[in-house]
PDB file of C-alpha atoms in Angstrom:
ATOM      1  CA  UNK F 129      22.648  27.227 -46.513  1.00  0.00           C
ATOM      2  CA  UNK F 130      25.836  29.343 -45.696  1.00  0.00           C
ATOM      3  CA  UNK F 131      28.975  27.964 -44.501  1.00  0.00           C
ATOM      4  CA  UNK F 132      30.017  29.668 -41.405  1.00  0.00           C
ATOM      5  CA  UNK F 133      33.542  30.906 -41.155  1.00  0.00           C
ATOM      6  CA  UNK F 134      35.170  30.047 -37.511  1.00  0.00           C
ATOM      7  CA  UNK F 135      36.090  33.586 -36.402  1.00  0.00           C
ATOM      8  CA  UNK F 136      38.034  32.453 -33.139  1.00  0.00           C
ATOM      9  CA  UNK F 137      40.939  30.718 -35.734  1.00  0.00           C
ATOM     10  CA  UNK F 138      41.691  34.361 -37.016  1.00  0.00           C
ATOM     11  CA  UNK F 139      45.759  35.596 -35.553  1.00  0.00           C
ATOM     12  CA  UNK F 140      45.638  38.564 -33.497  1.00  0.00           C
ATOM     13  CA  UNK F 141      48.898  40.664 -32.989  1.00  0.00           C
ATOM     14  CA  UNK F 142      49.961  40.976 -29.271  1.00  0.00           C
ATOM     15  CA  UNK F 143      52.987  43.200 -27.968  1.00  0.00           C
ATOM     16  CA  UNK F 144      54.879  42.622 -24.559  1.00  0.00           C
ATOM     17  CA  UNK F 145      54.172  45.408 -21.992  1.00  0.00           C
ATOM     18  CA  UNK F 146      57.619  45.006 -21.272  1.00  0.00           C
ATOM     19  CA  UNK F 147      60.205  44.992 -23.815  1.00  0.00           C
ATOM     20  CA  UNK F 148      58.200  45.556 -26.886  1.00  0.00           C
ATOM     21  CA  UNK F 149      58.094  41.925 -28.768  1.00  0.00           C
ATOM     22  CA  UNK F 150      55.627  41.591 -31.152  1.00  0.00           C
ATOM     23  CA  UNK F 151      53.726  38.261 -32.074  1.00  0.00           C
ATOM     24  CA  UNK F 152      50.658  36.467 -33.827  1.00  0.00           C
ATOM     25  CA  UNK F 153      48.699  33.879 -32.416  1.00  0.00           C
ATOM     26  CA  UNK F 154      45.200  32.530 -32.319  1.00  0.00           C
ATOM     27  CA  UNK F 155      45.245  32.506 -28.927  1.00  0.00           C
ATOM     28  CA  UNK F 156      46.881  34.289 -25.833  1.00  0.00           C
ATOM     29  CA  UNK F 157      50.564  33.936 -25.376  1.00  0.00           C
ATOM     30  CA  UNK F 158      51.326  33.832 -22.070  1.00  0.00           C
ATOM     31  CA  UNK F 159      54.221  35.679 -20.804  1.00  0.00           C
ATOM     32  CA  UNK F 160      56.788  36.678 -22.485  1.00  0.00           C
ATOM     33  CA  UNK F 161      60.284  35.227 -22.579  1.00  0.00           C
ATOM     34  CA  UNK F 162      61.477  38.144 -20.584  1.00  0.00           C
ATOM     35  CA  UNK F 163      58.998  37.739 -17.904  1.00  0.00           C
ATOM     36  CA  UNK F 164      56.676  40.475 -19.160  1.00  0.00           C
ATOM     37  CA  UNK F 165      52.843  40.101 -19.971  1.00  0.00           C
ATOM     38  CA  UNK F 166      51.435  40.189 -23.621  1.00  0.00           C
ATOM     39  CA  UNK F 167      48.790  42.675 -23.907  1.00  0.00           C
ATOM     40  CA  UNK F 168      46.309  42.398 -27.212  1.00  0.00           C
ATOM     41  CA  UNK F 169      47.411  45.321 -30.160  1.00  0.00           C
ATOM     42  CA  UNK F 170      43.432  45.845 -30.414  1.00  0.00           C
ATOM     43  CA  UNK F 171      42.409  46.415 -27.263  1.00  0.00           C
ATOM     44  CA  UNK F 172      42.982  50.024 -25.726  1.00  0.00           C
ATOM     45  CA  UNK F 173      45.360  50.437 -22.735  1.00  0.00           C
ATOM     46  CA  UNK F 174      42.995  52.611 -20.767  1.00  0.00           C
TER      47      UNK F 174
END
């Protein structure tokens, strides 16, 4: 038997819609300290 690797504890980058800040996390930010919203780098805008 294999070991299976939790995917969901892998950091994904997220960038305010806003201002531009950049972060990692394992899970969703929030908003960001200017009072924009944090939209994930891998997903398209469209």
């Amino acid at each position: 038997m294999y070991d299976v690797v939790e995917e969901s504890a892998r950091e994904s980058t997220y960038e305010c819609l806003q201002c531009g800040k950049i972060v990692e996390r394992t899970t969703h930010p929030g908003a960001c300290s200017c009072g924009g919203s944090f939209q994930n780098r891998a997903m398209s805008l469209e």
